[in-house]
JSON list of C-alpha atoms in Angstrom, two decimals:
[
{"chain": "A", "resi": 12, "resn": "LYS", "atom": "CA", "xyz": [41.69, -178.53, 5.60]},
{"chain": "A", "resi": 13, "resn": "ALA", "atom": "CA", "xyz": [38.56, -178.88, 4.81]},
{"chain": "A", "resi": 14, "resn": "GLY", "atom": "CA", "xyz": [36.06, -180.36, 6.58]},
{"chain": "A", "resi": 15, "resn": "VAL", "atom": "CA", "xyz": [32.99, -183.14, 5.31]},
{"chain": "A", "resi": 16, "resn": "THR", "atom": "CA", "xyz": [30.89, -180.21, 3.78]},
{"chain": "A", "resi": 17, "resn": "GLN", "atom": "CA", "xyz": [26.39, -181.86, 3.72]},
{"chain": "A", "resi": 18, "resn": "THR", "atom": "CA", "xyz": [23.83, -180.05, 2.01]},
{"chain": "A", "resi": 19, "resn": "PRO", "atom": "CA", "xyz": [21.38, -178.27, 3.20]},
{"chain": "A", "resi": 20, "resn": "ARG", "atom": "CA", "xyz": [21.67, -178.41, 6.66]},
{"chain": "A", "resi": 21, "resn": "TYR", "atom": "CA", "xyz": [17.22, -177.97, 7.65]},
{"chain": "A", "resi": 22, "resn": "LEU", "atom": "CA", "xyz": [14.59, -179.06, 5.70]},
{"chain": "A", "resi": 23, "resn": "ILE", "atom": "CA", "xyz": [11.40, -180.17, 5.93]},
{"chain": "A", "resi": 24, "resn": "LYS", "atom": "CA", "xyz": [8.78, -181.90, 3.95]},
{"chain": "A", "resi": 25, "resn": "THR", "atom": "CA", "xyz": [5.99, -183.74, 3.36]},
{"chain": "A", "resi": 26, "resn": "ARG", "atom": "CA", "xyz": [5.22, -187.70, 4.09]},
{"chain": "A", "resi": 27, "resn": "GLY", "atom": "CA", "xyz": [5.05, -189.36, 0.23]},
{"chain": "A", "resi": 28, "resn": "GLN", "atom": "CA", "xyz": [7.31, -186.38, -0.56]},
{"chain": "A", "resi": 29, "resn": "GLN", "atom": "CA", "xyz": [11.19, -187.27, -1.73]},
{"chain": "A", "resi": 30, "resn": "VAL", "atom": "CA", "xyz": [14.76, -185.82, -0.61]},
{"chain": "A", "resi": 31, "resn": "THR", "atom": "CA", "xyz": [18.18, -185.47, -1.90]},
{"chain": "A", "resi": 32, "resn": "LEU", "atom": "CA", "xyz": [21.73, -184.76, 0.36]},
{"chain": "A", "resi": 33, "resn": "SER", "atom": "CA", "xyz": [24.90, -184.43, -0.55]},
{"chain": "A", "resi": 34, "resn": "CYS", "atom": "CA", "xyz": [28.19, -184.69, 0.88]},
{"chain": "A", "resi": 35, "resn": "SER", "atom": "CA", "xyz": [31.18, -183.58, 0.48]},
{"chain": "A", "resi": 36, "resn": "PRO", "atom": "CA", "xyz": [33.88, -185.92, 1.85]},
{"chain": "A", "resi": 37, "resn": "ILE", "atom": "CA", "xyz": [37.89, -184.10, 3.41]},
{"chain": "A", "resi": 38, "resn": "SER", "atom": "CA", "xyz": [39.70, -183.78, 0.02]},
{"chain": "A", "resi": 39, "resn": "GLY", "atom": "CA", "xyz": [41.39, -187.74, -0.62]},
{"chain": "A", "resi": 40, "resn": "HIS", "atom": "CA", "xyz": [39.37, -188.92, 1.51]},
{"chain": "A", "resi": 41, "resn": "ARG", "atom": "CA", "xyz": [37.76, -191.74, -0.98]},
{"chain": "A", "resi": 42, "resn": "SER", "atom": "CA", "xyz": [35.13, -193.70, 1.85]},
{"chain": "A", "resi": 43, "resn": "VAL", "atom": "CA", "xyz": [31.09, -191.72, 2.23]},
{"chain": "A", "resi": 44, "resn": "SER", "atom": "CA", "xyz": [28.93, -193.29, 5.23]},
{"chain": "A", "resi": 45, "resn": "TRP", "atom": "CA", "xyz": [26.10, -192.34, 5.51]},
{"chain": "A", "resi": 46, "resn": "TYR", "atom": "CA", "xyz": [24.03, -192.76, 8.79]},
{"chain": "A", "resi": 47, "resn": "GLN", "atom": "CA", "xyz": [21.17, -191.17, 10.62]},
{"chain": "A", "resi": 48, "resn": "GLN", "atom": "CA", "xyz": [20.08, -190.16, 13.61]},
{"chain": "A", "resi": 49, "resn": "THR", "atom": "CA", "xyz": [17.00, -190.04, 16.11]},
{"chain": "A", "resi": 50, "resn": "PRO", "atom": "CA", "xyz": [16.63, -190.00, 19.80]},
{"chain": "A", "resi": 51, "resn": "GLY", "atom": "CA", "xyz": [15.11, -193.79, 20.35]},
{"chain": "A", "resi": 52, "resn": "GLN", "atom": "CA", "xyz": [18.06, -195.63, 17.96]},
{"chain": "A", "resi": 53, "resn": "GLY", "atom": "CA", "xyz": [21.50, -193.07, 17.79]},
{"chain": "A", "resi": 54, "resn": "LEU", "atom": "CA", "xyz": [23.25, -193.50, 15.49]},
{"chain": "A", "resi": 55, "resn": "GLN", "atom": "CA", "xyz": [21.99, -196.06, 12.20]},
{"chain": "A", "resi": 56, "resn": "PHE", "atom": "CA", "xyz": [24.34, -196.87, 9.40]},
{"chain": "A", "resi": 57, "resn": "LEU", "atom": "CA", "xyz": [22.67, -196.74, 5.87]},
{"chain": "A", "resi": 58, "resn": "PHE", "atom": "CA", "xyz": [26.05, -197.11, 3.63]},
{"chain": "A", "resi": 59, "resn": "GLU", "atom": "CA", "xyz": [29.39, -196.62, 2.31]},
{"chain": "A", "resi": 60, "resn": "TYR", "atom": "CA", "xyz": [30.26, -195.74, -0.29]},
{"chain": "A", "resi": 61, "resn": "PHE", "atom": "CA", "xyz": [33.76, -196.86, -2.00]},
{"chain": "A", "resi": 62, "resn": "SER", "atom": "CA", "xyz": [34.69, -195.60, -6.20]},
{"chain": "A", "resi": 63, "resn": "GLU", "atom": "CA", "xyz": [31.63, -195.48, -7.01]},
{"chain": "A", "resi": 64, "resn": "THR", "atom": "CA", "xyz": [30.63, -198.96, -5.35]},
{"chain": "A", "resi": 65, "resn": "GLN", "atom": "CA", "xyz": [28.61, -199.51, -2.46]},
{"chain": "A", "resi": 66, "resn": "ARG", "atom": "CA", "xyz": [30.25, -201.76, -0.15]},
{"chain": "A", "resi": 67, "resn": "ASN", "atom": "CA", "xyz": [28.20, -202.12, 3.08]},
{"chain": "A", "resi": 68, "resn": "LYS", "atom": "CA", "xyz": [24.06, -201.85, 3.73]},
{"chain": "A", "resi": 69, "resn": "GLY", "atom": "CA", "xyz": [22.85, -201.39, 7.22]},
{"chain": "A", "resi": 70, "resn": "ASN", "atom": "CA", "xyz": [19.34, -202.81, 7.63]},
{"chain": "A", "resi": 71, "resn": "PHE", "atom": "CA", "xyz": [17.16, -199.46, 5.98]},
{"chain": "A", "resi": 72, "resn": "PRO", "atom": "CA", "xyz": [15.01, -200.20, 3.12]},
{"chain": "A", "resi": 73, "resn": "GLY", "atom": "CA", "xyz": [14.94, -199.46, -0.09]},
{"chain": "A", "resi": 74, "resn": "ARG", "atom": "CA", "xyz": [13.21, -196.63, 0.09]},
{"chain": "A", "resi": 75, "resn": "PHE", "atom": "CA", "xyz": [17.09, -195.25, 1.83]},
{"chain": "A", "resi": 76, "resn": "SER", "atom": "CA", "xyz": [19.40, -195.06, -1.79]},
{"chain": "A", "resi": 77, "resn": "GLY", "atom": "CA", "xyz": [22.45, -193.14, -2.04]},
{"chain": "A", "resi": 78, "resn": "ARG", "atom": "CA", "xyz": [25.60, -192.65, -4.47]},
{"chain": "A", "resi": 79, "resn": "GLN", "atom": "CA", "xyz": [28.76, -191.40, -4.90]},
{"chain": "A", "resi": 80, "resn": "PHE", "atom": "CA", "xyz": [30.04, -189.42, -7.82]},
{"chain": "A", "resi": 81, "resn": "SER", "atom": "CA", "xyz": [34.38, -189.86, -9.40]},
{"chain": "A", "resi": 82, "resn": "ASN", "atom": "CA", "xyz": [35.22, -186.90, -7.29]},
{"chain": "A", "resi": 83, "resn": "SER", "atom": "CA", "xyz": [34.44, -188.82, -4.14]},
{"chain": "A", "resi": 84, "resn": "ARG", "atom": "CA", "xyz": [30.81, -186.77, -3.84]},
{"chain": "A", "resi": 85, "resn": "SER", "atom": "CA", "xyz": [28.38, -189.05, -2.20]},
{"chain": "A", "resi": 86, "resn": "GLU", "atom": "CA", "xyz": [24.29, -188.09, -2.55]},
{"chain": "A", "resi": 87, "resn": "MET", "atom": "CA", "xyz": [21.67, -189.50, -0.77]},
{"chain": "A", "resi": 88, "resn": "ASN", "atom": "CA", "xyz": [18.20, -189.96, -1.72]},
{"chain": "A", "resi": 89, "resn": "VAL", "atom": "CA", "xyz": [15.13, -190.99, 0.50]},
{"chain": "A", "resi": 90, "resn": "SER", "atom": "CA", "xyz": [11.86, -191.30, -1.54]},
{"chain": "A", "resi": 91, "resn": "THR", "atom": "CA", "xyz": [8.28, -191.56, 0.06]},
{"chain": "A", "resi": 92, "resn": "LEU", "atom": "CA", "xyz": [9.00, -190.05, 3.31]},
{"chain": "A", "resi": 93, "resn": "GLU", "atom": "CA", "xyz": [7.97, -191.43, 6.04]},
{"chain": "A", "resi": 94, "resn": "LEU", "atom": "CA", "xyz": [7.18, -189.08, 9.79]},
{"chain": "A", "resi": 95, "resn": "GLY", "atom": "CA", "xyz": [9.12, -191.76, 10.98]},
{"chain": "A", "resi": 96, "resn": "ASP", "atom": "CA", "xyz": [12.07, -190.54, 8.64]},
{"chain": "A", "resi": 97, "resn": "SER", "atom": "CA", "xyz": [12.79, -186.99, 10.73]},
{"chain": "A", "resi": 98, "resn": "ALA", "atom": "CA", "xyz": [16.73, -187.15, 12.46]},
{"chain": "A", "resi": 99, "resn": "LEU", "atom": "CA", "xyz": [19.63, -186.25, 12.18]},
{"chain": "A", "resi": 100, "resn": "TYR", "atom": "CA", "xyz": [21.54, -187.66, 8.81]},
{"chain": "A", "resi": 101, "resn": "LEU", "atom": "CA", "xyz": [26.02, -187.27, 8.88]},
{"chain": "A", "resi": 102, "resn": "CYS", "atom": "CA", "xyz": [27.58, -188.05, 6.42]},
{"chain": "A", "resi": 103, "resn": "ALA", "atom": "CA", "xyz": [31.43, -189.79, 8.03]},
{"chain": "A", "resi": 104, "resn": "SER", "atom": "CA", "xyz": [34.98, -189.81, 5.34]},
{"chain": "A", "resi": 105, "resn": "SER", "atom": "CA", "xyz": [38.16, -191.64, 5.37]},
{"chain": "A", "resi": 106, "resn": "PRO", "atom": "CA", "xyz": [40.57, -192.54, 3.85]},
{"chain": "A", "resi": 107, "resn": "THR", "atom": "CA", "xyz": [40.34, -195.07, 2.62]},
{"chain": "A", "resi": 108, "resn": "GLY", "atom": "CA", "xyz": [37.51, -197.22, 5.27]},
{"chain": "A", "resi": 109, "resn": "TYR", "atom": "CA", "xyz": [40.10, -199.95, 6.33]},
{"chain": "A", "resi": 110, "resn": "ASP", "atom": "CA", "xyz": [39.30, -199.53, 9.25]},
{"chain": "A", "resi": 111, "resn": "GLN", "atom": "CA", "xyz": [40.41, -195.68, 9.62]},
{"chain": "A", "resi": 112, "resn": "PRO", "atom": "CA", "xyz": [38.63, -193.31, 11.78]},
{"chain": "A", "resi": 113, "resn": "GLN", "atom": "CA", "xyz": [35.31, -191.51, 10.03]},
{"chain": "A", "resi": 114, "resn": "HIS", "atom": "CA", "xyz": [35.44, -187.64, 10.21]},
{"chain": "A", "resi": 115, "resn": "PHE", "atom": "CA", "xyz": [31.76, -186.69, 10.03]},
{"chain": "A", "resi": 116, "resn": "GLY", "atom": "CA", "xyz": [29.93, -183.45, 8.58]},
{"chain": "A", "resi": 117, "resn": "ASP", "atom": "CA", "xyz": [27.91, -181.09, 10.40]},
{"chain": "A", "resi": 118, "resn": "GLY", "atom": "CA", "xyz": [24.36, -183.17, 9.12]},
{"chain": "A", "resi": 119, "resn": "THR", "atom": "CA", "xyz": [21.77, -182.41, 7.40]},
{"chain": "A", "resi": 120, "resn": "ARG", "atom": "CA", "xyz": [17.94, -182.02, 10.11]},
{"chain": "A", "resi": 121, "resn": "LEU", "atom": "CA", "xyz": [15.11, -183.57, 8.51]},
{"chain": "A", "resi": 122, "resn": "SER", "atom": "CA", "xyz": [11.49, -183.16, 9.12]},
{"chain": "A", "resi": 123, "resn": "ILE", "atom": "CA", "xyz": [8.93, -184.74, 8.33]},
{"chain": "A", "resi": 124, "resn": "LEU", "atom": "CA", "xyz": [5.28, -182.96, 9.01]},
{"chain": "B", "resi": 30, "resn": "GLN", "atom": "CA", "xyz": [23.76, -208.37, 15.39]},
{"chain": "B", "resi": 31, "resn": "LYS", "atom": "CA", "xyz": [26.69, -207.19, 16.43]},
{"chain": "B", "resi": 32, "resn": "GLU", "atom": "CA", "xyz": [26.12, -204.42, 19.77]},
{"chain": "B", "resi": 33, "resn": "VAL", "atom": "CA", "xyz": [27.67, -201.85, 21.35]},
{"chain": "B", "resi": 34, "resn": "GLU", "atom": "CA", "xyz": [26.67, -201.25, 24.93]},
{"chain": "B", "resi": 35, "resn": "GLN", "atom": "CA", "xyz": [27.32, -198.75, 26.26]},
{"chain": "B", "resi": 36, "resn": "ASN", "atom": "CA", "xyz": [26.02, -196.96, 30.07]},
{"chain": "B", "resi": 37, "resn": "SER", "atom": "CA", "xyz": [23.40, -194.22, 28.45]},
{"chain": "B", "resi": 38, "resn": "GLY", "atom": "CA", "xyz": [23.73, -192.32, 32.41]},
{"chain": "B", "resi": 39, "resn": "PRO", "atom": "CA", "xyz": [24.16, -189.72, 32.33]},
{"chain": "B", "resi": 40, "resn": "LEU", "atom": "CA", "xyz": [27.52, -189.77, 34.67]},
{"chain": "B", "resi": 41, "resn": "SER", "atom": "CA", "xyz": [27.65, -186.45, 37.15]},
{"chain": "B", "resi": 42, "resn": "VAL", "atom": "CA", "xyz": [31.69, -185.95, 37.85]},
{"chain": "B", "resi": 43, "resn": "PRO", "atom": "CA", "xyz": [32.47, -183.00, 39.94]},
{"chain": "B", "resi": 44, "resn": "GLU", "atom": "CA", "xyz": [35.58, -180.89, 38.05]},
{"chain": "B", "resi": 45, "resn": "GLY", "atom": "CA", "xyz": [38.44, -181.88, 37.99]},
{"chain": "B", "resi": 46, "resn": "ALA", "atom": "CA", "xyz": [38.42, -185.42, 39.18]},
{"chain": "B", "resi": 47, "resn": "ILE", "atom": "CA", "xyz": [38.28, -188.76, 36.07]},
{"chain": "B", "resi": 48, "resn": "ALA", "atom": "CA", "xyz": [35.64, -189.46, 34.33]},
{"chain": "B", "resi": 49, "resn": "SER", "atom": "CA", "xyz": [35.28, -193.39, 33.27]},
{"chain": "B", "resi": 50, "resn": "LEU", "atom": "CA", "xyz": [33.11, -194.12, 30.34]},
{"chain": "B", "resi": 51, "resn": "ASN", "atom": "CA", "xyz": [32.96, -197.59, 29.02]},
{"chain": "B", "resi": 52, "resn": "CYS", "atom": "CA", "xyz": [32.17, -199.70, 26.37]},
{"chain": "B", "resi": 53, "resn": "THR", "atom": "CA", "xyz": [31.55, -203.60, 25.81]},
{"chain": "B", "resi": 54, "resn": "TYR", "atom": "CA", "xyz": [31.11, -205.16, 22.13]},
{"chain": "B", "resi": 55, "resn": "SER", "atom": "CA", "xyz": [29.34, -208.62, 21.31]},
{"chain": "B", "resi": 56, "resn": "ASP", "atom": "CA", "xyz": [31.60, -209.51, 18.09]},
{"chain": "B", "resi": 57, "resn": "ARG", "atom": "CA", "xyz": [35.01, -210.81, 19.26]},
{"chain": "B", "resi": 58, "resn": "GLY", "atom": "CA", "xyz": [36.55, -210.49, 14.91]},
{"chain": "B", "resi": 59, "resn": "SER", "atom": "CA", "xyz": [36.36, -206.35, 16.08]},
{"chain": "B", "resi": 60, "resn": "GLN", "atom": "CA", "xyz": [39.32, -205.10, 15.47]},
{"chain": "B", "resi": 61, "resn": "SER", "atom": "CA", "xyz": [39.73, -201.23, 15.81]},
{"chain": "B", "resi": 62, "resn": "PHE", "atom": "CA", "xyz": [37.95, -198.98, 18.17]},
{"chain": "B", "resi": 63, "resn": "PHE", "atom": "CA", "xyz": [36.68, -195.52, 18.94]},
{"chain": "B", "resi": 64, "resn": "TRP", "atom": "CA", "xyz": [35.37, -192.48, 20.46]},
{"chain": "B", "resi": 65, "resn": "TYR", "atom": "CA", "xyz": [33.44, -189.54, 19.68]},
{"chain": "B", "resi": 66, "resn": "ARG", "atom": "CA", "xyz": [33.02, -186.96, 21.49]},
{"chain": "B", "resi": 67, "resn": "GLN", "atom": "CA", "xyz": [29.06, -185.43, 20.63]},
{"chain": "B", "resi": 68, "resn": "TYR", "atom": "CA", "xyz": [27.64, -181.51, 21.98]},
{"chain": "B", "resi": 69, "resn": "SER", "atom": "CA", "xyz": [24.26, -181.42, 22.52]},
{"chain": "B", "resi": 70, "resn": "GLY", "atom": "CA", "xyz": [22.98, -180.38, 18.20]},
{"chain": "B", "resi": 71, "resn": "LYS", "atom": "CA", "xyz": [26.22, -180.93, 16.97]},
{"chain": "B", "resi": 72, "resn": "SER", "atom": "CA", "xyz": [28.29, -184.14, 15.62]},
{"chain": "B", "resi": 73, "resn": "PRO", "atom": "CA", "xyz": [30.14, -186.46, 16.22]},
{"chain": "B", "resi": 74, "resn": "GLU", "atom": "CA", "xyz": [34.29, -185.93, 17.13]},
{"chain": "B", "resi": 75, "resn": "LEU", "atom": "CA", "xyz": [36.25, -188.01, 17.00]},
{"chain": "B", "resi": 76, "resn": "ILE", "atom": "CA", "xyz": [38.13, -188.43, 20.76]},
{"chain": "B", "resi": 77, "resn": "MET", "atom": "CA", "xyz": [40.86, -191.68, 19.84]},
{"chain": "B", "resi": 78, "resn": "SER", "atom": "CA", "xyz": [41.00, -194.35, 18.40]},
{"chain": "B", "resi": 79, "resn": "ILE", "atom": "CA", "xyz": [42.55, -197.78, 19.71]},
{"chain": "B", "resi": 80, "resn": "TYR", "atom": "CA", "xyz": [43.36, -200.76, 17.37]},
{"chain": "B", "resi": 81, "resn": "SER", "atom": "CA", "xyz": [45.40, -203.40, 20.40]},
{"chain": "B", "resi": 82, "resn": "ASN", "atom": "CA", "xyz": [45.07, -203.81, 23.81]},
{"chain": "B", "resi": 83, "resn": "GLY", "atom": "CA", "xyz": [46.65, -201.79, 26.45]},
{"chain": "B", "resi": 84, "resn": "ASP", "atom": "CA", "xyz": [45.76, -198.74, 27.18]},
{"chain": "B", "resi": 85, "resn": "LYS", "atom": "CA", "xyz": [46.78, -195.41, 24.53]},
{"chain": "B", "resi": 86, "resn": "GLU", "atom": "CA", "xyz": [47.44, -191.91, 25.83]},
{"chain": "B", "resi": 87, "resn": "ASP", "atom": "CA", "xyz": [46.80, -188.30, 24.41]},
{"chain": "B", "resi": 88, "resn": "GLY", "atom": "CA", "xyz": [46.93, -185.18, 26.09]},
{"chain": "B", "resi": 89, "resn": "ARG", "atom": "CA", "xyz": [43.67, -186.06, 28.95]},
{"chain": "B", "resi": 90, "resn": "PHE", "atom": "CA", "xyz": [42.06, -188.14, 27.05]},
{"chain": "B", "resi": 91, "resn": "THR", "atom": "CA", "xyz": [43.41, -193.31, 28.36]},
{"chain": "B", "resi": 92, "resn": "ALA", "atom": "CA", "xyz": [41.38, -194.90, 25.69]},
{"chain": "B", "resi": 93, "resn": "GLN", "atom": "CA", "xyz": [42.02, -198.34, 26.89]},
{"chain": "B", "resi": 94, "resn": "LEU", "atom": "CA", "xyz": [40.97, -201.91, 25.53]},
{"chain": "B", "resi": 95, "resn": "ASN", "atom": "CA", "xyz": [40.63, -205.38, 26.50]},
{"chain": "B", "resi": 96, "resn": "LYS", "atom": "CA", "xyz": [39.71, -207.81, 23.49]},
{"chain": "B", "resi": 97, "resn": "ALA", "atom": "CA", "xyz": [39.67, -210.79, 25.69]},
{"chain": "B", "resi": 98, "resn": "SER", "atom": "CA", "xyz": [36.91, -209.36, 27.74]},
{"chain": "B", "resi": 99, "resn": "GLN", "atom": "CA", "xyz": [35.90, -207.03, 25.13]},
{"chain": "B", "resi": 100, "resn": "TYR", "atom": "CA", "xyz": [35.30, -204.13, 26.12]},
{"chain": "B", "resi": 101, "resn": "VAL", "atom": "CA", "xyz": [37.07, -200.33, 26.02]},
{"chain": "B", "resi": 102, "resn": "SER", "atom": "CA", "xyz": [37.24, -197.17, 27.81]},
{"chain": "B", "resi": 103, "resn": "LEU", "atom": "CA", "xyz": [37.68, -194.05, 28.18]},
{"chain": "B", "resi": 104, "resn": "LEU", "atom": "CA", "xyz": [39.27, -191.69, 30.55]},
{"chain": "B", "resi": 105, "resn": "ILE", "atom": "CA", "xyz": [38.60, -188.53, 30.96]},
{"chain": "B", "resi": 106, "resn": "ARG", "atom": "CA", "xyz": [41.50, -186.84, 33.25]},
{"chain": "B", "resi": 107, "resn": "ASP", "atom": "CA", "xyz": [41.42, -183.50, 34.88]},
{"chain": "B", "resi": 108, "resn": "SER", "atom": "CA", "xyz": [38.08, -183.37, 33.72]},
{"chain": "B", "resi": 109, "resn": "GLN", "atom": "CA", "xyz": [36.51, -180.21, 32.82]},
{"chain": "B", "resi": 110, "resn": "PRO", "atom": "CA", "xyz": [32.63, -178.56, 32.40]},
{"chain": "B", "resi": 111, "resn": "SER", "atom": "CA", "xyz": [33.50, -178.23, 28.63]},
{"chain": "B", "resi": 112, "resn": "ASP", "atom": "CA", "xyz": [34.16, -181.95, 28.30]},
{"chain": "B", "resi": 113, "resn": "SER", "atom": "CA", "xyz": [30.18, -182.22, 29.24]},
{"chain": "B", "resi": 114, "resn": "ALA", "atom": "CA", "xyz": [28.74, -184.36, 25.98]},
{"chain": "B", "resi": 115, "resn": "THR", "atom": "CA", "xyz": [27.63, -187.18, 24.58]},
{"chain": "B", "resi": 116, "resn": "TYR", "atom": "CA", "xyz": [30.89, -190.18, 24.33]},
{"chain": "B", "resi": 117, "resn": "LEU", "atom": "CA", "xyz": [30.08, -192.72, 21.10]},
{"chain": "B", "resi": 118, "resn": "CYS", "atom": "CA", "xyz": [31.63, -195.58, 21.63]},
{"chain": "B", "resi": 119, "resn": "ALA", "atom": "CA", "xyz": [31.99, -196.80, 18.33]},
{"chain": "B", "resi": 120, "resn": "VAL", "atom": "CA", "xyz": [33.25, -200.42, 16.71]},
{"chain": "B", "resi": 121, "resn": "ASN", "atom": "CA", "xyz": [34.38, -201.81, 12.92]},
{"chain": "B", "resi": 122, "resn": "SER", "atom": "CA", "xyz": [34.13, -205.30, 13.28]},
{"chain": "B", "resi": 123, "resn": "GLY", "atom": "CA", "xyz": [36.85, -206.04, 10.82]},
{"chain": "B", "resi": 124, "resn": "GLY", "atom": "CA", "xyz": [37.52, -204.89, 7.08]},
{"chain": "B", "resi": 125, "resn": "TYR", "atom": "CA", "xyz": [35.68, -201.88, 5.40]},
{"chain": "B", "resi": 126, "resn": "GLN", "atom": "CA", "xyz": [33.85, -199.17, 7.76]},
{"chain": "B", "resi": 127, "resn": "LYS", "atom": "CA", "xyz": [30.73, -201.37, 8.94]},
{"chain": "B", "resi": 128, "resn": "VAL", "atom": "CA", "xyz": [30.71, -199.54, 12.15]},
{"chain": "B", "resi": 129, "resn": "THR", "atom": "CA", "xyz": [28.64, -199.70, 15.52]},
{"chain": "B", "resi": 130, "resn": "PHE", "atom": "CA", "xyz": [27.84, -197.21, 17.56]},
{"chain": "B", "resi": 131, "resn": "GLY", "atom": "CA", "xyz": [26.69, -197.86, 21.07]},
{"chain": "B", "resi": 132, "resn": "THR", "atom": "CA", "xyz": [23.64, -195.05, 21.50]},
{"chain": "B", "resi": 133, "resn": "GLY", "atom": "CA", "xyz": [26.32, -193.02, 24.13]},
{"chain": "B", "resi": 134, "resn": "THR", "atom": "CA", "xyz": [26.90, -191.83, 27.28]},
{"chain": "B", "resi": 135, "resn": "LYS", "atom": "CA", "xyz": [25.61, -188.70, 28.86]},
{"chain": "B", "resi": 136, "resn": "LEU", "atom": "CA", "xyz": [28.63, -186.86, 30.45]},
{"chain": "B", "resi": 137, "resn": "GLN", "atom": "CA", "xyz": [27.97, -184.29, 33.19]},
{"chain": "B", "resi": 138, "resn": "VAL", "atom": "CA", "xyz": [30.53, -182.36, 34.90]},
{"chain": "B", "resi": 139, "resn": "ILE", "atom": "CA", "xyz": [29.99, -180.03, 37.80]},
{"chain": "B", "resi": 140, "resn": "PRO", "atom": "CA", "xyz": [31.78, -176.83, 38.50]}
]
């Protein structure tokens, strides 16, 4: 069974640009969560989607948004990039998201110049 | 603010010893608890899930949960150099995926 697939693996952007990251969950998994990981803050929850609906959202500004498609694939968008957005962005999936462990993708390393 | 606390370490143990990793959480309503291992430059990898008070064993790993004291721990028996990684404690405060991660404990197993 294929794992969680995130693309691209690496991205370099400049301040003010926007970026879209993609996540394909494990087949059959309908819950997709996004996290930001930085050395100083650790893993911070961004949002969680299930059946194309955002169920939970973390404490991030509105520049961070996401969506989920009918095949459970999810995208995350960050607009007006700031230097502080440099991080590893991780996607995780689980079957329904209810008290279940999540399985992580390899992440997208985003660097802002 | 729901919090999950871990000692950042590093925790150094000799090869073959038992490594004990601890985690405390603030939300008494938390229902499910997870341990992840993260190697440097890699993504977190699930080690164990635990939902009920007591011990749960899986190979060399034992997770322990005490909801009354609001702590969860991970024991690694016969520690190997390949166990050297950062161990993340994750707590779901109930229902749908509202998972809070600790900042992790770095484990170093010395050959």
